[in-house]
CSV table of C-alpha atoms and ligand atoms in Angstrom, one decimal:
chain,number,residue,atom,x,y,z
A,262,UNK,CA,-0.1,-34.5,19.6
A,263,UNK,CA,-0.2,-30.5,17.9
A,264,UNK,CA,-3.2,-28.3,16.3
A,265,UNK,CA,-2.1,-30.0,13.1
A,266,UNK,CA,-1.7,-33.1,13.4
A,267,UNK,CA,-5.3,-33.3,13.6
A,268,UNK,CA,-6.3,-31.9,10.7
A,269,UNK,CA,-8.3,-32.6,8.2
A,270,UNK,CA,-6.3,-30.3,5.5
A,271,UNK,CA,-3.1,-31.9,6.8
A,272,UNK,CA,-4.5,-36.1,5.9
A,273,UNK,CA,-5.5,-34.7,3.0
A,274,UNK,CA,-1.9,-33.4,2.1
A,275,UNK,CA,-0.5,-36.2,0.6
A,276,UNK,CA,2.7,-34.3,0.4
A,277,UNK,CA,5.5,-36.6,-0.6
A,278,UNK,CA,9.1,-36.6,0.1
A,279,UNK,CA,11.9,-36.8,-2.1
A,280,UNK,CA,15.4,-36.9,-1.2
A,281,UNK,CA,18.4,-34.7,-1.6
A,282,UNK,CA,17.9,-30.7,-3.1
A,283,UNK,CA,17.9,-30.8,-6.6
A,284,UNK,CA,17.2,-27.6,-8.2
A,285,UNK,CA,13.7,-28.9,-10.7
A,286,UNK,CA,12.0,-28.9,-7.5
A,287,UNK,CA,9.1,-29.1,-9.5
A,288,UNK,CA,10.0,-32.5,-11.0
A,289,UNK,CA,10.1,-34.3,-8.2
A,290,UNK,CA,8.2,-36.8,-6.4
A,291,UNK,CA,5.6,-34.6,-4.9
A,292,UNK,CA,2.6,-37.0,-5.2
A,293,UNK,CA,1.9,-39.6,-4.4
A,294,UNK,CA,1.6,-41.6,-7.9
A,295,UNK,CA,-1.0,-44.1,-6.1
A,296,UNK,CA,-3.0,-41.4,-5.1
A,297,UNK,CA,-4.8,-40.9,-1.1
A,298,UNK,CA,-3.2,-42.9,1.9
A,299,UNK,CA,-0.8,-45.2,0.2
A,300,UNK,CA,0.7,-41.8,-0.7
A,301,UNK,CA,3.8,-40.6,2.1
A,302,UNK,CA,2.5,-38.1,4.2
A,303,UNK,CA,4.5,-34.4,5.9
A,304,UNK,CA,6.0,-36.3,9.2
A,305,UNK,CA,5.0,-34.8,12.6
A,306,UNK,CA,9.2,-33.7,12.4
A,307,UNK,CA,8.4,-32.7,9.6
A,308,UNK,CA,5.1,-30.5,10.7
A,309,UNK,CA,7.3,-29.1,13.6
A,310,UNK,CA,10.2,-28.1,10.9
A,311,UNK,CA,7.1,-26.1,9.2
A,312,UNK,CA,6.1,-24.3,12.8
A,313,UNK,CA,9.2,-23.4,13.7
A,314,UNK,CA,9.8,-21.5,10.5
A,315,UNK,CA,7.2,-19.9,10.9
A,316,UNK,CA,7.5,-19.0,14.0
A,317,UNK,CA,11.4,-17.6,13.0
A,318,UNK,CA,10.7,-15.9,9.8
A,319,UNK,CA,8.6,-13.2,9.0
A,320,UNK,CA,6.5,-14.5,6.1
A,321,UNK,CA,3.6,-11.9,3.9
A,322,UNK,CA,0.6,-13.4,1.5
A,323,UNK,CA,0.6,-10.8,-1.1
A,324,UNK,CA,-3.0,-11.0,-1.0
A,325,UNK,CA,-5.5,-11.4,1.3
A,326,UNK,CA,-9.1,-9.8,2.3
A,327,UNK,CA,-9.1,-11.0,5.3
A,328,UNK,CA,-12.7,-12.2,6.8
A,329,UNK,CA,-14.0,-10.3,4.1
A,330,UNK,CA,-13.8,-7.3,5.3
A,331,UNK,CA,-14.0,-5.4,1.7
A,332,UNK,CA,-17.8,-5.9,2.9
A,333,UNK,CA,-18.3,-4.3,6.8
A,334,UNK,CA,-20.5,-1.6,5.9
A,335,UNK,CA,-21.6,-2.2,2.6
A,336,UNK,CA,-24.6,-0.1,1.1
A,337,UNK,CA,-25.1,-0.9,-1.7
A,338,UNK,CA,-24.8,-5.1,-2.2
A,339,UNK,CA,-25.9,-6.7,-5.2
A,340,UNK,CA,-26.5,-10.6,-5.3
A,341,UNK,CA,-21.7,-11.7,-5.7
A,342,UNK,CA,-21.5,-9.7,-2.4
A,343,UNK,CA,-24.9,-10.6,-1.0
A,344,UNK,CA,-24.1,-14.4,-1.1
A,345,UNK,CA,-20.5,-13.6,0.0
A,346,UNK,CA,-21.8,-13.7,3.0
A,347,UNK,CA,-21.2,-11.4,6.3
A,348,UNK,CA,-17.3,-10.3,7.2
A,349,UNK,CA,-15.4,-11.9,10.2
A,350,UNK,CA,-12.1,-10.2,9.8
A,351,UNK,CA,-11.8,-11.0,13.5
A,352,UNK,CA,-11.7,-14.9,13.4
A,353,UNK,CA,-9.3,-14.9,10.7
A,354,UNK,CA,-6.9,-12.5,12.3
A,355,UNK,CA,-7.2,-15.1,15.0
A,356,UNK,CA,-6.1,-17.7,12.4
A,357,UNK,CA,-3.2,-15.4,11.5
A,358,UNK,CA,-1.9,-15.2,14.7
A,359,UNK,CA,-1.9,-18.8,14.9
A,360,UNK,CA,-0.4,-19.8,11.2
A,361,UNK,CA,2.0,-16.7,12.4
A,362,UNK,CA,1.6,-15.5,9.4
A,363,UNK,CA,3.8,-12.2,9.8
A,364,UNK,CA,1.9,-9.7,7.7
A,365,UNK,CA,-0.6,-10.4,4.9
A,366,UNK,CA,-1.1,-7.3,2.1
A,367,UNK,CA,-5.4,-6.4,3.1
A,368,UNK,CA,-6.9,-6.1,-0.5
A,369,UNK,CA,-9.8,-3.6,-0.6
A,370,UNK,CA,-11.7,-4.8,-3.8
A,371,UNK,CA,-12.4,-1.1,-5.9
A,372,UNK,CA,-14.8,-2.6,-8.4
A,373,UNK,CA,-16.4,-4.8,-5.7
A,374,UNK,CA,-20.2,-3.7,-6.2
A,375,UNK,CA,-19.7,-4.3,-9.8
A,376,UNK,CA,-19.3,-7.7,-10.0
A,377,UNK,CA,-21.3,-10.7,-10.8
A,378,UNK,CA,-20.2,-14.3,-12.6
A,379,UNK,CA,-18.5,-14.3,-15.4
A,380,UNK,CA,-19.6,-18.0,-17.6
A,381,UNK,CA,-15.5,-17.9,-18.6
A,382,UNK,CA,-13.6,-16.4,-16.1
A,383,UNK,CA,-15.0,-16.5,-13.0
A,384,UNK,CA,-16.6,-13.1,-12.7
A,385,UNK,CA,-17.0,-9.6,-15.0
A,386,UNK,CA,-17.9,-6.1,-14.4
A,387,UNK,CA,-21.9,-6.3,-14.8
A,388,UNK,CA,-22.3,-2.5,-14.7
A,389,UNK,CA,-20.8,0.6,-15.1
A,390,UNK,CA,-19.7,3.2,-11.8
A,391,UNK,CA,-22.1,5.3,-11.1
A,392,UNK,CA,-19.6,9.1,-10.7
A,393,UNK,CA,-18.8,9.8,-7.2
A,394,UNK,CA,-19.2,5.5,-6.2
A,395,UNK,CA,-15.4,4.3,-6.9
A,396,UNK,CA,-14.9,7.2,-4.6
A,397,UNK,CA,-17.7,5.7,-2.5
A,398,UNK,CA,-16.1,2.8,-2.5
A,399,UNK,CA,-12.6,3.2,-1.9
A,400,UNK,CA,-13.4,5.5,1.2
A,401,UNK,CA,-15.3,2.5,3.2
A,402,UNK,CA,-13.5,-0.4,2.1
A,403,UNK,CA,-10.2,2.4,2.9
A,404,UNK,CA,-12.4,3.2,6.4
A,405,UNK,CA,-12.4,-0.2,8.1
A,406,UNK,CA,-8.8,-1.7,7.2
A,407,UNK,CA,-8.0,1.5,9.2
A,408,UNK,CA,-10.9,1.1,12.2
A,409,UNK,CA,-9.0,-2.5,12.0
A,410,UNK,CA,-5.3,-0.8,13.2
A,411,UNK,CA,-6.7,1.8,14.8
A,412,UNK,CA,-8.7,-1.0,17.3
A,413,UNK,CA,-4.8,-2.8,17.7
A,414,UNK,CA,-6.5,-5.8,15.6
A,415,UNK,CA,-3.6,-5.5,13.2
A,416,UNK,CA,-0.6,-4.4,13.6
A,417,UNK,CA,0.3,-1.6,11.0
A,418,UNK,CA,2.6,-1.9,7.7
A,419,UNK,CA,3.2,0.6,6.4
A,420,UNK,CA,7.3,-0.8,5.5
A,421,UNK,CA,9.9,-3.7,6.1
A,422,UNK,CA,10.9,-2.6,9.7
A,423,UNK,CA,6.7,-2.7,11.1
A,424,UNK,CA,6.6,-6.1,9.8
A,425,UNK,CA,9.9,-6.6,11.6
A,426,UNK,CA,8.0,-5.3,14.7
A,427,UNK,CA,4.9,-7.1,14.1
A,428,UNK,CA,6.8,-10.4,14.0
A,429,UNK,CA,8.2,-9.3,17.7
A,430,UNK,CA,5.1,-9.0,19.1
A,431,UNK,CA,3.7,-11.7,17.2
A,432,UNK,CA,0.4,-9.7,15.6
A,433,UNK,CA,-0.5,-10.2,12.1
A,434,UNK,CA,0.4,-6.7,10.1
A,435,UNK,CA,-2.0,-5.0,7.5
A,436,UNK,CA,0.0,-4.2,4.3
A,437,UNK,CA,-3.3,-1.3,3.0
A,438,UNK,CA,-3.4,-2.5,-0.7
A,439,UNK,CA,-6.1,-1.8,-3.5
A,440,UNK,CA,-7.4,-4.8,-5.9
A,441,UNK,CA,-7.8,-2.6,-9.3
A,442,UNK,CA,-7.0,1.1,-9.7
A,443,UNK,CA,-11.0,2.1,-10.6
A,444,UNK,CA,-10.9,4.4,-7.6
A,445,UNK,CA,-8.0,6.8,-9.2
A,446,UNK,CA,-10.1,8.0,-12.1
A,447,UNK,CA,-8.3,11.1,-13.6
A,448,UNK,CA,-7.6,12.2,-10.4
A,449,UNK,CA,-3.5,11.9,-9.6
A,450,UNK,CA,-3.5,13.3,-6.6
A,451,UNK,CA,-5.8,10.4,-5.3
A,452,UNK,CA,-2.6,8.5,-5.2
A,453,UNK,CA,-1.1,10.3,-2.8
A,454,UNK,CA,-4.3,10.7,-0.6
A,455,UNK,CA,-3.6,6.6,-0.9
A,456,UNK,CA,-0.8,6.8,0.0
A,457,UNK,CA,-1.1,9.4,3.2
A,458,UNK,CA,-4.1,6.5,4.1
A,459,UNK,CA,-1.2,4.1,4.3
A,460,UNK,CA,-1.8,1.6,0.8
A,461,UNK,CA,1.3,0.2,0.1
A,462,UNK,CA,0.4,-1.3,-3.1
A,463,UNK,CA,-2.1,-1.0,-6.1
A,464,UNK,CA,-3.6,-3.7,-8.4
A,465,UNK,CA,-4.3,-2.0,-11.4
A,466,UNK,CA,-6.6,-4.1,-13.0
A,467,UNK,CA,-9.1,-6.1,-11.3
A,468,UNK,CA,-12.6,-7.8,-12.7
A,469,UNK,CA,-13.7,-4.3,-14.5
A,470,UNK,CA,-12.0,-2.7,-17.6
A,471,UNK,CA,-10.8,0.9,-16.4
A,472,UNK,CA,-9.4,3.9,-17.4
A,473,UNK,CA,-5.6,2.7,-17.0
A,474,UNK,CA,-6.5,-0.8,-18.8
A,475,UNK,CA,-7.8,-4.7,-19.2
A,476,UNK,CA,-8.3,-7.5,-17.5
A,477,UNK,CA,-7.1,-10.8,-18.4
A,478,UNK,CA,-10.3,-11.8,-18.1
A,479,UNK,CA,-12.2,-9.5,-20.9
A,480,UNK,CA,-11.3,-9.5,-24.6
A,481,UNK,CA,-8.4,-5.6,-25.3
A,482,UNK,CA,-9.9,-2.6,-26.1
A,483,UNK,CA,-6.5,-2.0,-27.0
A,484,UNK,CA,-3.1,-3.3,-26.6
A,485,UNK,CA,-1.4,-2.5,-23.5
A,486,UNK,CA,-1.7,0.5,-20.7
A,487,UNK,CA,-3.8,3.2,-22.0
A,488,UNK,CA,-2.1,7.0,-22.0
A,489,UNK,CA,-3.8,8.0,-18.2
A,490,UNK,CA,-2.6,3.9,-17.7
A,491,UNK,CA,1.2,5.1,-18.2
A,492,UNK,CA,0.5,8.4,-15.3
A,493,UNK,CA,-0.7,6.5,-13.2
A,494,UNK,CA,1.7,3.9,-12.8
A,495,UNK,CA,4.6,6.6,-12.8
A,496,UNK,CA,3.0,8.3,-10.3
A,497,UNK,CA,2.5,4.9,-7.9
A,498,UNK,CA,6.1,3.9,-8.6
A,499,UNK,CA,6.8,7.9,-8.0
A,500,UNK,CA,5.2,7.9,-4.7
A,501,UNK,CA,6.3,4.3,-3.9
A,502,UNK,CA,3.3,2.0,-4.1
A,503,UNK,CA,4.2,-1.7,-5.3
A,504,UNK,CA,2.1,-1.9,-8.6
A,505,UNK,CA,0.3,-5.3,-8.3
A,506,UNK,CA,0.0,-6.9,-12.7
A,507,UNK,CA,-2.8,-9.2,-11.4
A,508,UNK,CA,-5.3,-9.4,-13.5
A,509,UNK,CA,-4.1,-7.4,-16.0
A,510,UNK,CA,-3.6,-8.6,-20.0
A,511,UNK,CA,0.0,-9.5,-21.6
A,512,UNK,CA,0.0,-5.9,-23.0
A,513,UNK,CA,-0.9,-3.9,-20.3
A,514,UNK,CA,1.7,-5.5,-18.0
A,515,UNK,CA,4.1,-5.5,-21.3
A,516,UNK,CA,3.1,-1.4,-20.7
A,517,UNK,CA,3.5,-1.0,-17.3
A,518,UNK,CA,7.3,-3.0,-16.7
A,519,UNK,CA,8.4,-0.5,-19.9
A,520,UNK,CA,8.0,2.2,-17.7
A,521,UNK,CA,8.2,0.8,-14.6
A,522,UNK,CA,11.5,2.5,-12.3
A,523,UNK,CA,10.6,-0.3,-9.1
A,524,UNK,CA,10.0,-4.1,-9.2
A,525,UNK,CA,6.9,-4.9,-9.6
A,526,UNK,CA,4.4,-7.8,-8.7
A,527,UNK,CA,1.7,-10.4,-10.1
A,528,UNK,CA,-0.1,-11.7,-6.6
A,529,UNK,CA,-1.9,-14.3,-8.1
A,530,UNK,CA,-2.0,-16.2,-10.7
A,531,UNK,CA,0.0,-19.5,-11.7
A,532,UNK,CA,0.9,-21.1,-14.8
A,533,UNK,CA,-0.4,-22.5,-17.2
A,534,UNK,CA,-0.1,-25.5,-17.9
A,535,UNK,CA,0.6,-28.4,-21.6
A,536,UNK,CA,-3.0,-29.8,-20.1
A,537,UNK,CA,-3.9,-26.7,-18.4
A,538,UNK,CA,-5.7,-23.3,-19.8
A,539,UNK,CA,-7.5,-20.4,-18.3
A,540,UNK,CA,-7.8,-16.0,-19.1
A,541,UNK,CA,-6.2,-16.4,-15.0
A,542,UNK,CA,-3.1,-19.1,-15.7
A,543,UNK,CA,0.1,-16.6,-17.5
A,544,UNK,CA,2.5,-18.1,-19.8
A,545,UNK,CA,6.6,-18.0,-18.3
A,546,UNK,CA,6.8,-15.4,-20.8
A,547,UNK,CA,4.3,-13.4,-18.9
A,548,UNK,CA,5.8,-14.3,-15.1
A,549,UNK,CA,9.4,-12.7,-16.6
A,550,UNK,CA,8.0,-9.9,-18.2
A,551,UNK,CA,8.6,-8.7,-14.5
A,552,UNK,CA,10.8,-11.3,-12.8
A,553,UNK,CA,14.1,-10.1,-15.0
A,554,UNK,CA,13.2,-6.6,-13.8
A,555,UNK,CA,13.8,-8.0,-10.1
A,556,UNK,CA,9.6,-8.3,-9.3
A,557,UNK,CA,7.9,-11.5,-7.8
A,558,UNK,CA,5.0,-13.9,-8.9
A,559,UNK,CA,2.8,-15.4,-5.8
A,560,UNK,CA,1.3,-18.4,-6.0
A,561,UNK,CA,-2.1,-18.6,-5.8
A,562,UNK,CA,-4.5,-21.6,-4.3
A,563,UNK,CA,-7.6,-21.4,-6.2
A,564,UNK,CA,-9.7,-24.4,-7.8
A,565,UNK,CA,-8.1,-23.7,-11.3
A,566,UNK,CA,-6.3,-26.6,-12.1
A,567,UNK,CA,-5.6,-27.7,-8.8
A,568,UNK,CA,-7.9,-29.9,-6.2
A,569,UNK,CA,-5.6,-30.5,-3.5
A,570,UNK,CA,-3.2,-28.5,-1.0
A,571,UNK,CA,0.1,-30.5,-2.8
A,572,UNK,CA,-1.4,-29.6,-6.2
A,573,UNK,CA,-0.6,-26.1,-4.9
A,574,UNK,CA,2.7,-26.9,-3.3
A,575,UNK,CA,3.2,-28.5,-7.2
A,576,UNK,CA,2.5,-24.7,-8.6
A,577,UNK,CA,4.4,-23.3,-6.1
A,578,UNK,CA,7.4,-25.8,-7.2
A,579,UNK,CA,7.3,-25.5,-10.6
A,580,UNK,CA,7.2,-21.3,-10.7
A,581,UNK,CA,10.0,-21.5,-9.0
A,582,UNK,CA,11.9,-23.4,-11.0
A,583,UNK,CA,10.8,-21.1,-14.1
A,584,UNK,CA,11.0,-17.4,-13.2
A,585,UNK,CA,14.0,-18.3,-9.9
A,586,UNK,CA,13.8,-18.6,-6.4
A,587,UNK,CA,14.5,-15.1,-5.8
A,588,UNK,CA,11.1,-14.0,-7.5
A,589,UNK,CA,8.5,-16.2,-6.0
A,590,UNK,CA,5.7,-15.5,-3.7
A,591,UNK,CA,2.3,-16.9,-1.5
A,592,UNK,CA,-0.5,-14.8,-2.9
A,593,UNK,CA,-3.7,-17.0,-1.0
A,594,UNK,CA,-6.4,-14.9,-2.4
A,595,UNK,CA,-7.9,-15.7,1.4
A,596,UNK,CA,-11.6,-15.3,2.1
A,597,UNK,CA,-12.5,-14.5,-1.8
A,598,UNK,CA,-10.2,-17.4,-3.7
A,599,UNK,CA,-12.9,-19.7,-5.9
A,600,UNK,CA,-12.5,-23.1,-5.2
A,601,UNK,CA,-9.6,-23.2,-3.1
A,602,UNK,CA,-7.2,-25.1,-1.9
A,603,UNK,CA,-6.5,-23.5,1.1
A,604,UNK,CA,-8.5,-21.7,2.7
A,605,UNK,CA,-7.5,-21.9,7.0
A,606,UNK,CA,-4.4,-19.0,8.2
A,607,UNK,CA,-4.0,-21.6,10.5
A,608,UNK,CA,-2.4,-24.2,8.1
A,609,UNK,CA,0.2,-21.6,6.9
A,610,UNK,CA,2.9,-24.2,9.0
A,611,UNK,CA,2.4,-26.5,6.3
A,612,UNK,CA,3.8,-24.5,3.1
A,613,UNK,CA,6.7,-24.0,4.4
A,614,UNK,CA,6.7,-27.7,5.9
A,615,UNK,CA,6.5,-28.3,2.4
A,616,UNK,CA,8.9,-26.7,0.3
A,617,UNK,CA,11.3,-27.6,3.5
A,618,UNK,CA,10.4,-31.3,3.1
A,619,UNK,CA,10.6,-31.2,-1.2
A,620,UNK,CA,14.5,-29.9,-0.7
A,621,UNK,CA,14.0,-26.3,-0.5
A,622,UNK,CA,16.4,-25.0,2.1
A,623,UNK,CA,15.7,-22.5,4.8
A,624,UNK,CA,17.1,-19.3,3.4
A,625,UNK,CA,15.4,-20.4,-0.1
A,626,UNK,CA,12.0,-21.1,1.9
A,627,UNK,CA,12.1,-17.9,3.6
A,628,UNK,CA,12.3,-15.8,-0.2
A,629,UNK,CA,9.2,-17.3,-1.3
A,630,UNK,CA,7.7,-17.2,2.4
A,631,UNK,CA,8.3,-13.1,2.8
A,632,UNK,CA,11.6,-12.8,1.4
A,633,UNK,CA,10.9,-12.3,-1.7
A,634,UNK,CA,8.0,-9.0,-1.0
A,635,UNK,CA,10.6,-7.6,1.3
A,636,UNK,CA,13.0,-6.7,-1.2
A,637,UNK,CA,10.0,-5.8,-3.8
A,638,UNK,CA,8.6,-3.1,-1.0
A,639,UNK,CA,11.8,-1.9,-0.2
A,640,UNK,CA,12.5,-1.4,-3.8
A,641,UNK,CA,9.1,0.8,-4.4
A,642,UNK,CA,10.1,2.9,-0.9
A,643,UNK,CA,13.5,3.7,-1.7
B,798,ZN,ZN1,-7.4,-11.1,-7.6
B,799,ZN,ZN1,-8.5,-11.3,-4.8
């Protein structure tokens, strides 16, 4: 019996099987109509297919905070960071190897020391940065990532070639990323410093309304990107980083796409539904701002409108129906997610297993699990 068949996550999976391979995946019968154990489950053969898939294809988690590395060596704890406990990168890197995750975007959190709970949106900035604080926080967190790669705990993830090597060596690659462009302040040269540090993606806005624009979780101060924000987006494009528009307001997204010279990404979100609205969810129109320019949208296994792994698989399928197979990715927000329905990288092969079981062809699953992001990364670095 494999490790996976013993897991409780699997027992709760309840992903049903649909015959055929019609294009409207989300319309398929993927949920157990009775609920609970009466429904179809992934068979051992299907789970084995997911494991074989994970071994044979490069896969990328487009948004992650493995083991909450961003808390290591933190000096300015607040109630939120204290509640998160101690970082545990080593355990999660082992889980990634077990699950054959080829690479993940290891995200620093620019505004981590500012954050507190919000009644409506999960988190919010409780205060402003002190002078020098945003840059000091960037330097602390990027040093943690560099040490991880220097020690050999994670493989480098500077480009597609590194990610191919990581797959062969079976050691997960860390693609350095920063959630929140706050650390750039008004210093465009910091985009160059970050690139030299190995950063390959910046989520320009997080929870703190910053010099670039407003998050989707706050009442907007301005309709779109600030003039400085436009300069920063251009600089990120020019240097070859993937611009991540997760958390950004629709106005900021529109503004960024309007000046983009490279495909962009919304790394961790899901679509609103007629019965479900939340500030962190986006409309199909919002998603298409990015996907019609060649970009990708990552589906997140958060507890917003999802209570099981099967719900998340449903969200991935709905997103695929809405924006097309070439524009969907997986962004788990691992270890900093809100009530996650997927929280163990050892279960990673269940995702391709469930997508294959729902009628996606192997090549299509390969796009969702990593191929689409690798295309966007290559286009950013061209
Ligand atoms: Zn986020
Ligand atoms: Zn995150």
